[in-house]
Coordinates of C-alpha atoms in Angstrom, one line a residue:
Chain A
M1 CA -12.7 -12.0 12.5
L2 CA -12.4 -8.4 11.4
Q3 CA -14.7 -7.3 14.2
A4 CA -14.0 -9.9 16.8
S5 CA -12.1 -7.4 18.9
S6 CA -15.5 -5.5 19.2
D7 CA -17.4 -8.7 20.1
V8 CA -15.5 -10.2 23.0
T9 CA -13.5 -9.0 26.0
F10 CA -10.3 -10.8 26.6
E11 CA -6.9 -10.7 28.2
G12 CA -3.9 -12.4 26.7
T13 CA -0.2 -12.5 26.0
V14 CA 1.0 -11.9 22.5
L15 CA 4.3 -12.3 20.7
F16 CA 4.9 -9.8 17.9
E17 CA 7.8 -10.3 15.5
R18 CA 9.1 -8.3 12.6
S19 CA 12.4 -7.2 11.1
G20 CA 14.3 -9.6 13.2
S21 CA 12.9 -8.0 16.5
R22 CA 10.4 -9.4 18.8
Q23 CA 8.1 -7.9 21.4
F24 CA 6.0 -9.7 24.2
L25 CA 2.8 -7.9 25.0
T26 CA 0.0 -8.2 27.4
V27 CA -3.3 -7.2 25.7
A28 CA -6.7 -6.7 27.2
S29 CA -10.0 -5.4 26.0
T30 CA -12.7 -4.3 28.4
A31 CA -16.6 -4.3 28.2
E32 CA -16.6 -0.7 29.4
G33 CA -15.7 2.1 27.1
N34 CA -14.2 1.6 23.6
R35 CA -10.6 1.0 24.2
G36 CA -8.2 -1.7 25.1
E37 CA -5.0 -1.8 27.1
L38 CA -1.5 -2.8 26.0
R39 CA 1.8 -3.3 27.8
R40 CA 5.1 -4.1 26.2
M41 CA 6.7 -6.6 28.5
N42 CA 10.2 -6.5 27.3
A43 CA 10.5 -2.8 26.7
G44 CA 11.5 -2.0 30.2
A45 CA 10.8 -2.7 33.8
N46 CA 7.2 -1.9 35.0
P47 CA 6.0 -1.0 31.5
R48 CA 3.4 1.6 31.3
S49 CA -0.1 1.0 29.9
E50 CA -0.9 2.2 26.4
F51 CA -4.4 2.2 25.1
W52 CA -5.8 1.3 21.8
P53 CA -9.2 2.1 20.3
I54 CA -11.7 -0.8 19.7
P55 CA -13.1 -0.2 16.2
S56 CA -16.8 -0.2 15.5
R57 CA -18.3 -3.2 13.9
S58 CA -19.0 -3.0 10.2
L59 CA -20.5 -5.5 7.8
T60 CA -19.9 -3.2 5.0
R61 CA -16.2 -3.3 5.6
I62 CA -16.2 -7.1 5.6
C63 CA -17.9 -7.0 2.2
H64 CA -15.3 -4.5 0.9
V65 CA -12.5 -6.8 2.0
L66 CA -14.0 -9.7 0.1
E67 CA -14.1 -7.5 -3.0
V68 CA -10.3 -7.3 -3.2
Y69 CA -9.1 -10.5 -1.4
V70 CA -9.9 -14.1 -2.1
P71 CA -10.8 -15.9 1.2
R72 CA -9.9 -19.4 1.9
L73 CA -11.0 -21.2 5.1
E74 CA -9.5 -24.3 6.4
S75 CA -8.8 -26.2 9.6
G76 CA -6.1 -24.5 11.7
R77 CA -3.6 -25.4 14.4
I78 CA -3.9 -25.1 18.1
I79 CA -2.9 -21.7 19.4
A80 CA -2.9 -20.7 23.0
G81 CA -4.7 -23.9 23.9
R82 CA -7.6 -23.1 21.5
S83 CA -8.7 -24.6 18.2
T84 CA -8.5 -22.3 15.3
Q85 CA -9.5 -21.9 11.6
R86 CA -7.0 -20.6 9.1
L87 CA -8.3 -17.8 7.0
T88 CA -6.1 -17.0 4.0
L89 CA -6.7 -13.6 2.4
R90 CA -5.0 -13.6 -0.9
P91 CA -5.2 -10.4 -2.8
R92 CA -7.0 -10.3 -6.2
D93 CA -4.3 -8.1 -7.6
T94 CA -0.8 -6.9 -6.9
L95 CA -1.8 -3.8 -5.0
R96 CA -2.0 -5.4 -1.5
L97 CA -0.3 -8.0 0.7
T98 CA -1.3 -11.5 1.7
H99 CA -2.6 -12.2 5.2
L100 CA -2.9 -15.6 7.0
V101 CA -5.1 -15.3 10.0
D102 CA -5.7 -18.1 12.6
M103 CA -9.1 -17.4 14.2
D104 CA -10.4 -18.8 17.4
Q105 CA -13.0 -21.4 16.3
S106 CA -15.4 -20.2 18.9
T107 CA -15.0 -16.5 19.1
G108 CA -13.5 -15.5 15.7
L109 CA -10.8 -13.6 17.5
P110 CA -7.6 -13.6 15.4
L111 CA -5.1 -15.4 17.6
A112 CA -2.3 -15.3 15.1
M113 CA -1.7 -13.5 11.9
I114 CA 1.1 -13.5 9.3
T115 CA 1.6 -10.8 6.6
L116 CA 3.4 -11.9 3.5
D117 CA 4.8 -9.7 0.7
L118 CA 4.1 -10.3 -3.0
D119 CA 7.0 -12.8 -3.0
G120 CA 5.5 -14.8 -0.2
Q121 CA 8.2 -13.6 2.2
M122 CA 7.0 -13.0 5.8
L123 CA 7.0 -9.4 6.8
E124 CA 5.6 -9.6 10.2
R125 CA 3.5 -11.9 12.5
Y126 CA 1.9 -12.0 15.9
E127 CA 0.6 -14.9 17.9
Y128 CA -1.1 -15.3 21.2
A129 CA 0.7 -17.5 23.8
A130 CA -2.2 -17.4 26.2
I131 CA -5.7 -15.9 26.2
E132 CA -8.6 -15.7 28.7
Y133 CA -12.0 -14.6 27.6
E134 CA -14.2 -12.6 30.0
S135 CA -17.4 -12.2 28.1
V136 CA -19.0 -12.0 24.8
I137 CA -20.7 -8.8 24.0
P138 CA -24.4 -9.8 23.6
D139 CA -25.4 -7.8 20.5
A140 CA -22.6 -9.2 18.4
S141 CA -24.8 -11.1 16.0
V142 CA -24.6 -10.1 12.3
G143 CA -28.0 -8.6 12.4
N144 CA -26.9 -6.1 14.9
V145 CA -23.7 -5.1 13.2
V146 CA -23.8 -1.4 12.5
D147 CA -21.7 0.7 10.1
A148 CA -21.5 3.6 12.5
E149 CA -18.0 4.8 11.7
Y150 CA -17.0 3.0 8.5
K151 CA -17.7 5.1 5.5
R152 CA -15.6 5.0 2.5
G153 CA -15.1 7.9 0.1
R154 CA -14.0 7.9 -3.5
N155 CA -11.9 5.3 -5.0
I156 CA -8.3 6.5 -5.3
V157 CA -6.4 3.5 -6.7
P158 CA -8.2 0.2 -7.4
G159 CA -9.7 -1.2 -4.2
Y160 CA -8.4 1.7 -2.0
F161 CA -11.0 4.2 -0.8
L162 CA -10.6 7.5 0.9
I163 CA -11.7 7.0 4.5
S164 CA -10.4 10.2 6.0
E165 CA -8.9 13.5 4.7
N166 CA -7.7 16.8 5.9
P167 CA -6.6 18.7 2.8
D168 CA -5.6 21.8 4.7
R169 CA -3.1 19.8 6.6
G170 CA -2.1 17.7 3.6
L171 CA -3.3 14.4 5.3
F172 CA -5.2 11.7 3.4
V173 CA -5.9 8.1 4.5
V174 CA -7.1 5.3 2.2
S175 CA -8.0 1.7 3.0
D176 CA -9.2 -1.4 1.2
G177 CA -11.0 -2.4 4.4
L178 CA -8.0 -4.3 5.8
A179 CA -4.9 -2.5 4.7
T180 CA -4.4 1.2 5.3
A181 CA -2.1 3.8 3.8
S182 CA -1.7 7.4 5.0
V183 CA -0.5 10.1 2.6
F184 CA 1.2 13.2 4.0
V185 CA 2.0 16.3 1.9
E186 CA 4.5 18.9 3.1
P187 CA 6.9 21.5 1.7
L188 CA 10.1 19.9 0.3
P189 CA 12.9 20.4 2.7
A190 CA 15.4 23.1 1.6
G191 CA 18.1 21.7 -0.6
A192 CA 16.4 18.4 -1.2
P193 CA 16.6 17.3 -4.9
V194 CA 13.6 15.9 -6.7
G195 CA 13.5 12.1 -6.3
E196 CA 12.0 9.2 -4.4
G197 CA 12.9 6.6 -1.9
A198 CA 11.5 4.0 0.3
I199 CA 12.1 1.9 3.4
I200 CA 10.2 -0.9 4.9
E201 CA 9.9 -2.0 8.5
G202 CA 8.0 -5.2 9.0
A203 CA 4.9 -4.7 6.9
T204 CA 5.0 -0.9 7.0
L205 CA 6.3 0.7 3.9
T206 CA 7.4 4.3 3.9
Y207 CA 7.7 5.9 0.4
T208 CA 8.7 9.5 -0.1
R209 CA 8.7 11.5 -3.3
G210 CA 10.0 15.1 -3.8
V211 CA 8.5 17.1 -6.7
R212 CA 9.2 20.6 -7.9
S213 CA 6.2 23.0 -8.1
G214 CA 5.5 26.6 -8.7
S215 CA 5.7 27.3 -5.0
G216 CA 9.0 25.6 -4.6
G217 CA 8.6 21.9 -4.0
L218 CA 6.6 19.3 -2.1
L219 CA 7.4 16.1 -0.3
I220 CA 4.8 13.4 -0.5
S221 CA 5.1 10.6 2.1
V222 CA 3.1 7.4 2.0
L223 CA 3.0 5.2 5.0
G224 CA 1.1 1.9 4.8
E225 CA 1.0 -1.8 5.0
V226 CA 0.9 -1.9 1.2
P227 CA 3.3 -2.9 -1.6
F228 CA 5.7 -0.5 -3.2
V229 CA 3.6 -0.1 -6.4
T230 CA 0.6 0.9 -4.3
A231 CA 2.5 3.6 -2.5
R232 CA 3.7 4.9 -5.8
L233 CA 0.3 5.0 -7.3
L234 CA -1.0 6.9 -4.2
A235 CA 1.7 9.5 -4.6
D236 CA 0.7 9.8 -8.3
A237 CA -2.8 10.6 -7.1
V238 CA -2.0 13.7 -5.2
R239 CA -3.3 16.8 -7.0
P240 CA -3.3 20.5 -6.2
P241 CA -6.5 22.0 -4.7
L242 CA -8.0 23.6 -7.8
E243 CA -7.3 20.9 -10.3
D244 CA -10.3 18.9 -11.5
S245 CA -10.2 15.2 -11.1
Chain B
M1 CA 12.0 12.7 -40.5
T2 CA 10.4 9.5 -41.8
A3 CA 7.4 7.9 -40.2
E4 CA 9.7 5.1 -38.9
D5 CA 11.9 7.7 -37.2
R6 CA 8.9 9.4 -35.6
D7 CA 7.7 6.0 -34.4
R8 CA 11.1 5.3 -32.9
E9 CA 11.2 8.7 -31.2
A10 CA 7.6 8.2 -29.8
L11 CA 8.6 4.8 -28.5
S12 CA 11.6 6.3 -26.7
A13 CA 9.3 8.9 -25.2
L14 CA 6.9 6.2 -24.1
M15 CA 9.8 4.1 -22.5
D16 CA 10.8 7.4 -20.6
G17 CA 7.3 8.0 -19.5
E18 CA 7.2 11.2 -21.4
A19 CA 4.6 10.3 -24.0
Q20 CA 1.4 12.3 -24.1
E21 CA -1.8 10.3 -24.5
L22 CA -2.3 11.0 -28.1
E23 CA 1.4 10.1 -28.9
L24 CA 0.8 6.9 -26.8
R25 CA -2.2 5.9 -28.9
R26 CA -0.4 6.7 -32.1
V27 CA 2.6 4.5 -31.2
L28 CA 0.3 1.8 -30.1
D29 CA -1.4 1.9 -33.5
S30 CA 2.0 1.6 -35.2
I31 CA 3.1 -1.2 -32.9
S32 CA -0.1 -3.2 -33.7
S33 CA 0.7 -3.0 -37.4
D34 CA 4.4 -3.2 -37.4
P35 CA 5.9 -6.3 -36.0
S36 CA 9.5 -4.9 -36.2
L37 CA 8.5 -1.9 -34.0
R38 CA 6.8 -4.2 -31.6
E39 CA 9.9 -6.3 -31.3
R40 CA 12.0 -3.1 -30.8
W41 CA 9.8 -2.1 -27.9
R42 CA 10.3 -5.5 -26.3
R43 CA 14.1 -5.4 -26.8
Q44 CA 14.3 -1.8 -25.4
Q45 CA 12.4 -2.9 -22.4
Q46 CA 14.7 -5.8 -21.7
V47 CA 17.8 -3.7 -22.3
R48 CA 16.6 -0.9 -20.1
E49 CA 15.9 -3.3 -17.3
R50 CA 19.2 -5.1 -17.6
L51 CA 21.0 -1.7 -17.5
Q52 CA 19.0 -0.8 -14.3
G53 CA 19.9 -4.1 -12.8
Q54 CA 16.3 -5.2 -12.7
R55 CA 15.0 -8.6 -13.5
T56 CA 14.0 -8.9 -17.0
H57 CA 10.3 -9.2 -17.8
A58 CA 9.2 -12.4 -19.6
P59 CA 9.9 -11.6 -23.3
D60 CA 6.6 -13.0 -24.4
V61 CA 4.5 -10.5 -22.4
D62 CA 2.9 -8.0 -24.7
V63 CA 2.3 -4.9 -22.6
S64 CA 0.9 -2.9 -25.5
I65 CA -2.4 -4.8 -25.5
R66 CA -3.0 -4.1 -21.9
V67 CA -2.0 -0.5 -22.2
R68 CA -4.5 0.0 -25.1
E69 CA -7.3 -1.7 -23.1
V70 CA -6.6 0.6 -20.2
L71 CA -6.7 3.6 -22.4
D72 CA -9.8 2.5 -24.2
T73 CA -11.7 1.7 -21.1
G74 CA -10.6 4.6 -18.9
R75 CA -11.9 8.2 -18.9
S76 CA -10.6 10.6 -21.4
A77 CA -7.8 12.6 -20.0
S78 CA -7.9 16.2 -19.0
R79 CA -6.5 18.8 -21.4
N80 CA -3.9 19.6 -18.7
P81 CA -0.7 18.3 -20.2
I82 CA 0.7 17.4 -16.8
W83 CA -2.3 15.4 -16.1
S84 CA -2.0 13.5 -19.4
M85 CA 1.6 12.6 -18.6
A86 CA 0.5 11.3 -15.3
V87 CA -2.1 9.1 -17.0
A88 CA 0.5 7.6 -19.4
A89 CA 3.0 7.0 -16.7
S90 CA 0.4 5.4 -14.4
V91 CA -0.9 3.2 -17.2
T92 CA 2.5 1.8 -18.0
L93 CA 3.5 1.5 -14.4
A94 CA 0.3 -0.2 -13.4
V95 CA 0.2 -2.7 -16.3
V96 CA 3.9 -3.5 -16.2
M97 CA 4.2 -3.8 -12.4
G98 CA 0.9 -5.5 -12.1
G99 CA 1.8 -8.2 -14.5
Q100 CA 5.4 -8.7 -13.4
Q101 CA 5.4 -8.4 -9.6
L102 CA 8.0 -5.7 -9.8
L103 CA 8.7 -4.0 -6.5
I104 CA 11.6 -1.9 -7.4
P105 CA 10.5 1.0 -9.5
S106 CA 11.9 1.6 -13.0
S107 CA 14.0 4.7 -13.2
G108 CA 12.8 5.0 -16.8
I109 CA 9.4 6.2 -15.6
A110 CA 9.9 9.7 -14.2
P111 CA 7.9 10.7 -11.1
A112 CA 5.0 12.7 -12.2
P113 CA 5.5 16.3 -11.0
V114 CA 1.8 17.0 -10.6
V115 CA 1.5 18.9 -7.4
S116 CA 1.9 22.6 -7.3
E117 CA 1.0 23.7 -3.8
L118 CA 0.5 22.4 -0.3
G119 CA -2.8 20.8 0.5
G120 CA -4.8 19.8 -2.5
A121 CA -6.4 16.5 -2.8
V122 CA -6.0 12.9 -3.9
V123 CA -7.8 11.8 -6.9
P124 CA -8.4 8.4 -8.6
V125 CA -5.4 7.3 -10.6
L126 CA -6.7 6.6 -14.1
G127 CA -5.5 3.5 -15.8
A128 CA -4.3 1.9 -12.6
Q129 CA -6.1 -1.3 -13.5
P130 CA -5.6 -4.2 -11.1
V131 CA -4.5 -7.4 -12.7
Q132 CA -4.4 -10.9 -11.5
A133 CA -1.6 -11.5 -9.0
S134 CA 0.9 -14.2 -9.7
L135 CA 1.9 -15.0 -6.2
G136 CA 4.4 -17.6 -7.1
A137 CA 6.6 -15.2 -9.0
R138 CA 9.9 -13.9 -7.5
S139 CA 10.1 -10.2 -6.9
L140 CA 13.0 -8.0 -5.9
P141 CA 12.2 -7.4 -2.1
V142 CA 12.3 -4.1 -0.4
S143 CA 13.9 -6.0 2.3
N144 CA 13.7 -5.3 6.0
R145 CA 15.6 -2.2 7.2
Q146 CA 16.9 -1.7 3.7
T147 CA 16.2 0.9 1.2
A148 CA 14.7 0.4 -2.2
G149 CA 17.3 2.1 -4.1
I150 CA 15.9 4.6 -6.6
Q151 CA 18.7 5.2 -8.9
S152 CA 17.1 7.7 -11.3
A153 CA 19.1 10.6 -10.0
G154 CA 22.1 8.9 -8.7
Q155 CA 23.3 7.5 -5.4
S156 CA 23.2 10.8 -3.5
V157 CA 19.6 11.4 -4.3
A158 CA 18.8 7.8 -3.2
A159 CA 20.7 8.5 0.1
V160 CA 18.7 11.7 0.6
Y161 CA 15.4 10.0 0.2
E162 CA 16.4 7.0 2.3
R163 CA 17.0 9.5 5.1
L164 CA 13.8 11.3 4.4
A165 CA 11.8 8.1 4.4
R166 CA 13.3 6.9 7.5
D167 CA 12.8 10.2 9.3
R168 CA 9.2 10.4 8.1
Y169 CA 8.6 6.8 9.3
H170 CA 9.6 7.8 12.7
R171 CA 7.8 11.1 12.7
L172 CA 4.5 10.0 11.0
N173 CA 4.0 6.4 12.0
G174 CA 2.1 7.4 15.1
R175 CA -0.5 9.2 13.1
H176 CA -0.6 6.4 10.6
A177 CA -1.0 3.8 13.4
A178 CA -4.2 5.6 14.7
S179 CA -5.8 5.3 11.3
A180 CA -4.5 1.8 10.6
A181 CA -5.9 0.5 13.8
Q182 CA -9.5 1.2 12.5
S183 CA -9.0 -1.6 9.9
H184 CA -6.6 -4.1 11.4
P185 CA -8.1 -7.2 12.8
A186 CA -5.9 -6.8 15.9
P187 CA -6.0 -3.0 16.3
Y188 CA -3.2 -2.9 19.0
I189 CA -0.7 -4.3 16.4
S190 CA -0.8 -1.0 14.6
Y191 CA 0.4 0.7 17.8
V192 CA 2.9 -2.0 18.6
R193 CA 4.6 -1.2 15.3
V194 CA 5.5 2.2 16.6
P195 CA 8.0 2.3 19.5
E196 CA 6.3 3.7 22.6
I197 CA 4.0 6.1 21.1
K198 CA 1.1 7.9 22.5
P199 CA -2.0 7.1 20.4
E200 CA -3.3 10.0 18.5
A201 CA -6.8 10.6 17.2
P202 CA -7.2 9.4 13.6
V203 CA -7.1 12.1 10.9
S204 CA -10.4 13.9 11.1
E205 CA -12.3 15.2 8.1

């Protein structure tokens, strides 16, 4: 499921809903290159194509996901004319969200997905209305799965590992293999008091914290599909360059 | 000042997230041997939450045991007093929030002012022990298109940070989407979350 986008080429129509809004999309992946195409069909007339990267396949990442989520597989409903299996990924702790994934029984492609908060409330969902497969990439067997681009760094908060960082620009990205959070550090805007605040759009939480420092002040922003407590712990984890961990 | 007074003062510091690790250990020792102090902690916790308009934790949840476990199993803290404060705050925060499904932060736990200059690094948060989720529990939602009010410095500060959070969401979500797409089962969903963005390269090392 996590790598099905890498294993098959397809074209379909998707409904995406969150925060009371909905978008209809056409989505396609191609056998050539490493990107797919996306068009937002109700954003305007003759919508332009946008492109999305097709991630590399990684067996390691799947193992990491199972370290922090409890999987449950059961028979699913019919979606876009195809049989599915329902994979429930329930978090082992309170630092991540719950995901309900309806996978194509034949290809494993996630045809629908619902993200729930810790309270069981739906934050966002998508579902295919129609899908056509073009081919299956031949070397998609587990034995051929490579971990070309999935490398995790040190553990920042339980289950979340550093996957990318640029300390000079104050950018850090952590992931638990499924959920991702980006941490941005910048000077505190002039006149801004010390404090914190958060908003949530669909499953994406944006948490900001202003702190005083010797050089004036800093603003830490955490964006991610994570609960509030996780964003707060990630902000706690930010340290100055010369401080030992 | 009597030992009882000192214990009460230390307890207040702990509730305010200002206790150093040694102080935290000492008050935990006192709590373990003094039922009245233990009860006082529970009452203070409940009163504080009511004053802050939060849901009250279950009164039979003994946080002190988990805090001690976390302290005993975690690494020893640095001598840096700021770092120690961050440890204590994180321990309390993680244990309380982990056990109670609390999404709205407690204003009794001050943000840890631990960053002194731009750049830096992220380091593991000591004591942030995961605990078993209780998914059936009710939590205060950070509801869609609403702000999770942080009332520690009043309404105006909350309003400032609501605006900052909304602004950063619009400014930074494109970069986040590029990174999030690497992990999402349907990578394009990360981009669809952002209105009409041009995909950027993920943050490079």
